[in-house]
Short mmCIF file of C-alpha atoms in Angstrom, two decimals:
data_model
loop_
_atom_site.label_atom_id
_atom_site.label_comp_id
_atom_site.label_asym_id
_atom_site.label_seq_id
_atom_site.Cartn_x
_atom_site.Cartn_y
_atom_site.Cartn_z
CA UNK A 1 34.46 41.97 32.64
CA UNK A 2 33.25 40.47 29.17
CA UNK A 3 36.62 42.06 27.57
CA UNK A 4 38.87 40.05 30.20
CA UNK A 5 36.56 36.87 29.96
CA UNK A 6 37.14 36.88 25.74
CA UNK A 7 40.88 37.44 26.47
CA UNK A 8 41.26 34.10 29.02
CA UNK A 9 39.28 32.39 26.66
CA UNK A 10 41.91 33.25 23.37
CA UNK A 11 44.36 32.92 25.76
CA UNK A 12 43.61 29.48 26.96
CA UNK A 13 42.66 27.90 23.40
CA UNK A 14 46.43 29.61 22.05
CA UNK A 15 48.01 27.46 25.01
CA UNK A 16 45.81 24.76 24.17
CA UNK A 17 46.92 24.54 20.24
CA UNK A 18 50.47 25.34 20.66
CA UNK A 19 50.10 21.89 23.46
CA UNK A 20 48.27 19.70 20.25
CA UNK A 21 50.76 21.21 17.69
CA UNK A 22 53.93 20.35 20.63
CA UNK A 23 52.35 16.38 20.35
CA UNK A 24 51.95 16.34 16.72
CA UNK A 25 55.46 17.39 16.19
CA UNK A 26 56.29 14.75 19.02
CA UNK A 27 54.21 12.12 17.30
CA UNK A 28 55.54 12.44 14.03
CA UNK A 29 59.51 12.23 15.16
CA UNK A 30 58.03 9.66 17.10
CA UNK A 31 56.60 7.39 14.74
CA UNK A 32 58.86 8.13 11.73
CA UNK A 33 61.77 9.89 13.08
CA UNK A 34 64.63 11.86 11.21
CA UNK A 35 66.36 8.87 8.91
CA UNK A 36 65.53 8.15 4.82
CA UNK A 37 62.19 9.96 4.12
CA UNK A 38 61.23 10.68 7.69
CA UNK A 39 57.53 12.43 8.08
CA UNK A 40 57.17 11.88 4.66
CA UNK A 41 56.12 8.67 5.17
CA UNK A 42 52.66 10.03 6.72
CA UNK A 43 51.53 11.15 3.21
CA UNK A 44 53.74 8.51 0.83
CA UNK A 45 51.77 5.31 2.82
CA UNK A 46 48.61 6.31 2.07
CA UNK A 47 49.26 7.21 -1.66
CA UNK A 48 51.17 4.27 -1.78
CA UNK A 49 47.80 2.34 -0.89
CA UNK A 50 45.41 3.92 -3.23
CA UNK A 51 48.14 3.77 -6.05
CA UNK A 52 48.42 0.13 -5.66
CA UNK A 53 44.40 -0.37 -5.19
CA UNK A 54 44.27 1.72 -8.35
CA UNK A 55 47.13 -0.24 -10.55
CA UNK A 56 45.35 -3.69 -9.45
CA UNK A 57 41.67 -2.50 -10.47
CA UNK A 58 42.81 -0.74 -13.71
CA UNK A 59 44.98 -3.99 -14.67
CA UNK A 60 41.69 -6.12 -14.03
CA UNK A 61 39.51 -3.92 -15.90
CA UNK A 62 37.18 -4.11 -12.61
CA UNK A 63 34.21 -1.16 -12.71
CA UNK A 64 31.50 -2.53 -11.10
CA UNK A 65 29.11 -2.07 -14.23
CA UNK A 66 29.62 1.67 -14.26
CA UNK A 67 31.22 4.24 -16.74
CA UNK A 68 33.31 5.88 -13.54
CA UNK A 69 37.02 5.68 -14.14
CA UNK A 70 38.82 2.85 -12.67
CA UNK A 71 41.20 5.43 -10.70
CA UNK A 72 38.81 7.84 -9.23
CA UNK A 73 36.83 5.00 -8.31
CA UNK A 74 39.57 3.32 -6.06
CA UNK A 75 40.47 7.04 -5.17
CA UNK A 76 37.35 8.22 -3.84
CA UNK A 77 36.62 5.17 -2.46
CA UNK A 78 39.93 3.77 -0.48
CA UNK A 79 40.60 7.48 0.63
CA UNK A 80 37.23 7.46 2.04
CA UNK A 81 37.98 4.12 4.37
CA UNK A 82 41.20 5.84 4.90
CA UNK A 83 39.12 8.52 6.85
CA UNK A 84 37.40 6.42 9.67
CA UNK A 85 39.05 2.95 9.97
CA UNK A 86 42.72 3.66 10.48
CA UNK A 87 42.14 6.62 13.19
CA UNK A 88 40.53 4.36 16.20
CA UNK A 89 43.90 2.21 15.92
CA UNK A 90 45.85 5.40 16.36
CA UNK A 91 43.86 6.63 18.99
CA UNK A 92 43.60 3.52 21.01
CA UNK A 93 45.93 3.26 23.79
CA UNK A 94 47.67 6.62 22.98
CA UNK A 95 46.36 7.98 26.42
CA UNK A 96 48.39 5.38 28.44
CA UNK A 97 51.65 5.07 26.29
CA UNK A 98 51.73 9.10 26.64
CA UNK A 99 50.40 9.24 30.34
CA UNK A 100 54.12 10.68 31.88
CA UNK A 101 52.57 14.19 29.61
CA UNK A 102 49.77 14.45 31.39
CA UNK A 103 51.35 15.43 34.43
CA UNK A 104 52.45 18.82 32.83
CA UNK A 105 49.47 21.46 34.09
CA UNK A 106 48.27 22.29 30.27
CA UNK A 107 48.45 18.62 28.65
CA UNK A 108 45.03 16.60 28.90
CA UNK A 109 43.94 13.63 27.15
CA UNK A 110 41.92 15.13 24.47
CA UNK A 111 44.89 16.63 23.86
CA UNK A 112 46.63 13.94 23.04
CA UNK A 113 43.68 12.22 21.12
CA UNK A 114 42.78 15.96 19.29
CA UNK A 115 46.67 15.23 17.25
CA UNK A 116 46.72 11.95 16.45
CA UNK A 117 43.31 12.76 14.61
CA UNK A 118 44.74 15.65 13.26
CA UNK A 119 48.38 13.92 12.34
CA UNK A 120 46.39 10.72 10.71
CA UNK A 121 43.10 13.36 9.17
CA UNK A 122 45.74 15.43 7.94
CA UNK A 123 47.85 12.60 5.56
CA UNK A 124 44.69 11.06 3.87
CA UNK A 125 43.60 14.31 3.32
CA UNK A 126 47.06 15.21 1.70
CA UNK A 127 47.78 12.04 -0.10
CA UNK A 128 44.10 12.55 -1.99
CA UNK A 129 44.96 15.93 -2.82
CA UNK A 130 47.97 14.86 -4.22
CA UNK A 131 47.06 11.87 -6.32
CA UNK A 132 43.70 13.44 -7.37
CA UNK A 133 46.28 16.36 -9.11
CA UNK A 134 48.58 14.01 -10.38
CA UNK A 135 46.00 11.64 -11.71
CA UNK A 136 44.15 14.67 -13.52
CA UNK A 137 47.13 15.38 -14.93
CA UNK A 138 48.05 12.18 -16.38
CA UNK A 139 44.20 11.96 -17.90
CA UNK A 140 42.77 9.39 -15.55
CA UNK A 141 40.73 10.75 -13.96
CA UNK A 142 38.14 14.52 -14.97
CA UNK A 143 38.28 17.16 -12.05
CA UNK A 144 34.94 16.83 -9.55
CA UNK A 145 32.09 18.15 -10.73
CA UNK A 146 30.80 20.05 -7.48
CA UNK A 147 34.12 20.55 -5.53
CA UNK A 148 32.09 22.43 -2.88
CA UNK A 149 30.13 18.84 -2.19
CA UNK A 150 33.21 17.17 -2.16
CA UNK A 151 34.77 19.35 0.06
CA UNK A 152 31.62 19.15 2.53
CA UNK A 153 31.05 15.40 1.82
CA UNK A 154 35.17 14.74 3.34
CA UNK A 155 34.85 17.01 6.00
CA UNK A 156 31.70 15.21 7.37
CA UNK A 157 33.30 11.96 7.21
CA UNK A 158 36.61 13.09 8.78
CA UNK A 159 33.90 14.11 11.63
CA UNK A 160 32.67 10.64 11.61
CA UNK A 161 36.24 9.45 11.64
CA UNK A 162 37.21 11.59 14.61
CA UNK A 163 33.96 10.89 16.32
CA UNK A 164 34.35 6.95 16.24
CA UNK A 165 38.01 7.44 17.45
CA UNK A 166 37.05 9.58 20.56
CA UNK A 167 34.60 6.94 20.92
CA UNK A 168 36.63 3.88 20.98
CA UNK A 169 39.56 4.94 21.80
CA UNK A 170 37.72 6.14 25.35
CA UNK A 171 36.46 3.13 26.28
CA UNK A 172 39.29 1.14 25.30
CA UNK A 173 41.32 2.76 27.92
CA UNK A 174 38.94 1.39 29.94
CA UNK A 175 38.22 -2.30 28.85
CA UNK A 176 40.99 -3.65 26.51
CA UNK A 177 39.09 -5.95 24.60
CA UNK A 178 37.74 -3.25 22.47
CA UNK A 179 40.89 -2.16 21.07
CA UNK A 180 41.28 -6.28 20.39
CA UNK A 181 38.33 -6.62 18.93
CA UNK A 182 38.36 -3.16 16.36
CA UNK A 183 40.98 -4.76 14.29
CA UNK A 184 39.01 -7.62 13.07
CA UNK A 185 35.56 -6.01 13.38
CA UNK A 186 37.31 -3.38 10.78
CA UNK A 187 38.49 -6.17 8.01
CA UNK A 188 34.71 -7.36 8.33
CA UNK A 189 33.44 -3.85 8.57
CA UNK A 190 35.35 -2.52 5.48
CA UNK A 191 33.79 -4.77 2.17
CA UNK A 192 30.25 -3.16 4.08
CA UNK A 193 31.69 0.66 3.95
CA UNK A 194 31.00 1.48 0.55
CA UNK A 195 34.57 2.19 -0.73
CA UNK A 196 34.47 -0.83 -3.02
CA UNK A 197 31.22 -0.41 -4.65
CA UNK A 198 28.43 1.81 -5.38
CA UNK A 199 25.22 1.34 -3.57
CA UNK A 200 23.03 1.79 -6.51
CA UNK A 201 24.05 -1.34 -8.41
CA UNK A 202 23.11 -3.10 -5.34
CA UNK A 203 19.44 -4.88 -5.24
CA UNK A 204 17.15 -2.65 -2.97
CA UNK A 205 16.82 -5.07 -0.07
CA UNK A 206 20.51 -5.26 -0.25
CA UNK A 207 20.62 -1.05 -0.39
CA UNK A 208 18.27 -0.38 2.39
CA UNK A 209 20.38 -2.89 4.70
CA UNK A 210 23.61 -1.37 3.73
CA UNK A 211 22.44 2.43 4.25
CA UNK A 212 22.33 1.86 7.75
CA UNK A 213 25.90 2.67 7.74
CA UNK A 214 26.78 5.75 8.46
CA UNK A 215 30.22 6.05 6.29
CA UNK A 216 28.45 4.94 3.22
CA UNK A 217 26.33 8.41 3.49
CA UNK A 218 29.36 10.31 3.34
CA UNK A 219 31.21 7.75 0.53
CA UNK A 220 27.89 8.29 -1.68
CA UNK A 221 28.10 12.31 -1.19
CA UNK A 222 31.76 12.22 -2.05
CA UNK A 223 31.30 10.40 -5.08
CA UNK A 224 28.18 12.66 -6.37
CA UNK A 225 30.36 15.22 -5.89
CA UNK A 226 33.31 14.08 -8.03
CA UNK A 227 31.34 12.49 -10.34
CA UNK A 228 28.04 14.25 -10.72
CA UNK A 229 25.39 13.11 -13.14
CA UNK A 230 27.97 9.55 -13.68
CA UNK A 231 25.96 8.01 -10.98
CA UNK A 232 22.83 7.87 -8.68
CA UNK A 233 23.74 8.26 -5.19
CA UNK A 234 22.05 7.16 -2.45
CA UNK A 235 22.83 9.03 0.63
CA UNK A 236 20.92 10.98 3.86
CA UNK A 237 22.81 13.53 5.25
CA UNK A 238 21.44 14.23 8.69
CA UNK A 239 21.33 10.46 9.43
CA UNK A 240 25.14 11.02 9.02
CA UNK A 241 25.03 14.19 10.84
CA UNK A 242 22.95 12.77 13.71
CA UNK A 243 25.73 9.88 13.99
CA UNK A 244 28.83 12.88 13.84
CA UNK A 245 26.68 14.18 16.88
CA UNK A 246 25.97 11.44 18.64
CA UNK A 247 29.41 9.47 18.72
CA UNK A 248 31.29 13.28 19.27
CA UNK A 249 28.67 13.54 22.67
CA UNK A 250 29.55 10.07 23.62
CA UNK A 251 33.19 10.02 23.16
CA UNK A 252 33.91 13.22 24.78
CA UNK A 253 32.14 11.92 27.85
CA UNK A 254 34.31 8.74 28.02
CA UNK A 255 37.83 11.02 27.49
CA UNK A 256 36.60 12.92 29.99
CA UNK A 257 35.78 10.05 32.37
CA UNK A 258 39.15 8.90 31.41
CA UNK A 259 40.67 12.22 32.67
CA UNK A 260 39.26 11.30 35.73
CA UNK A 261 39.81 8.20 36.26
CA UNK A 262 42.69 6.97 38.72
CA UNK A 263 44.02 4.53 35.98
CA UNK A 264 46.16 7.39 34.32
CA UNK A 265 47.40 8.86 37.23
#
């Protein structure tokens, strides 16, 4: 009886992932279809973005009274933002545009959500890789110093990222005015989000105000990790990982209250 309930189970999450992998294919023809570059696009806008941040820093000689290099400053830091603020715009709205799937038996709406956040997590992720080689390469910036804490500081804010997507992008499908009013609230939000500053050249009122943010935890950890003893960070990780849990909870409850709602059918 166990044997047969372990082989549904890898039998049902196989179906499941060759369903997300079927709409992240579909998404990316989608969006950026067959002609010039195509796909590439996912990973050349992003790099495009951080190049550009990075040319305009290093031309204005901009370091925020630190030693850290110009580049893996704007790298760390606009790669970071990349992470969380650009993935509730994907997500929002997705479930009605795509709502002919979702009368196939295997396609649900955390489907659907599950690869855009893997399509969008997926092309930052690249794009850093990339320029982080290609930088190090051309001398501007030194390899991280604790790759392991970099590696854990991104994954926990592509958590937070995916978290705050389910989140929004749930109850957006249900009141519209949130997907209206994430686009602004993000431009305000983003100066706030640490990618543009570190937090411990900020006056301690100013720090203990600012570290109620959740994505500056993960910004600071990403940073110690790349740049070690070049900085004080300032960072709590299970406030973070409270917030991963929290908003993951929440948002799953609205996609599923979305699943069974009569507004998709």
């Amino acid at each position: 009886m166990a044997q047969t309930s372990q082989t549904s189970l890898a039998t049902s999450l196989a179906i499941q992932w060759r369903v997300i992998w079927a709409m992240i294919l579909r998404e990316m023809l989608t969006r950026y279809g067959r002609n010039n570059i195509g796909v590439l696009w996912l990973f050349v806008e992003p790099m495009l973005f951080v190049a550009v941040i990075t040319g305009i820093w290093s031309a204005t000689r901009s370091i925020h009274n630190s030693d850290i290099p110009i580049a893996a400053f704007a790298l760390t830091g606009y790669s970071s933002m990349l992470l969380w603020r650009t993935l509730p715009g994907r997500c929002m709205g997705a479930a009605e545009t795509n709502k002919t799937l979702l009368h196939h038996r295997y396609v649900k709406v955390l489907d659907i959500f599950i690869a855009r956040i893997i399509l969008e997590q997926g092309a930052v992720t690249t794009s850093f890789a990339i320029l982080g080689v290609v930088m190090a390469m051309l001398g501007w910036l030194d390899p991280p110093e604790d790759l392991l804490q970099l590696f854990a500081g991104w994954l926990l804010l592509a958590w937070f990222g995916a978290s705050l997507a389910l989140t929004l992008a749930g109850l957006a499908e249900r009141w519209e005015v949130i997907q209206k009013f994430w686009s602004p609230f993000s431009v305000i939000l983003f100066p706030f989000s640490g990618a543009a500053f570190l937090v411990d050249a900020l006056p301690e009122k100013a720090r203990n105000v600012i570290l109620y943010l959740p994505m500056v935890h993960g910004v600071e950890y990403i940073r110690e990790g790349f740049f070690g003893t070049r900085m004080v960070a300032h960072y709590d990780l299970f406030y973070l990982f409270v917030w991963n849990v929290s908003l993951t909870l929440f948002g799953l409850a609205q996609v599923r209250r979305i699943g069974t709602d009569q507004d998709l059918a």
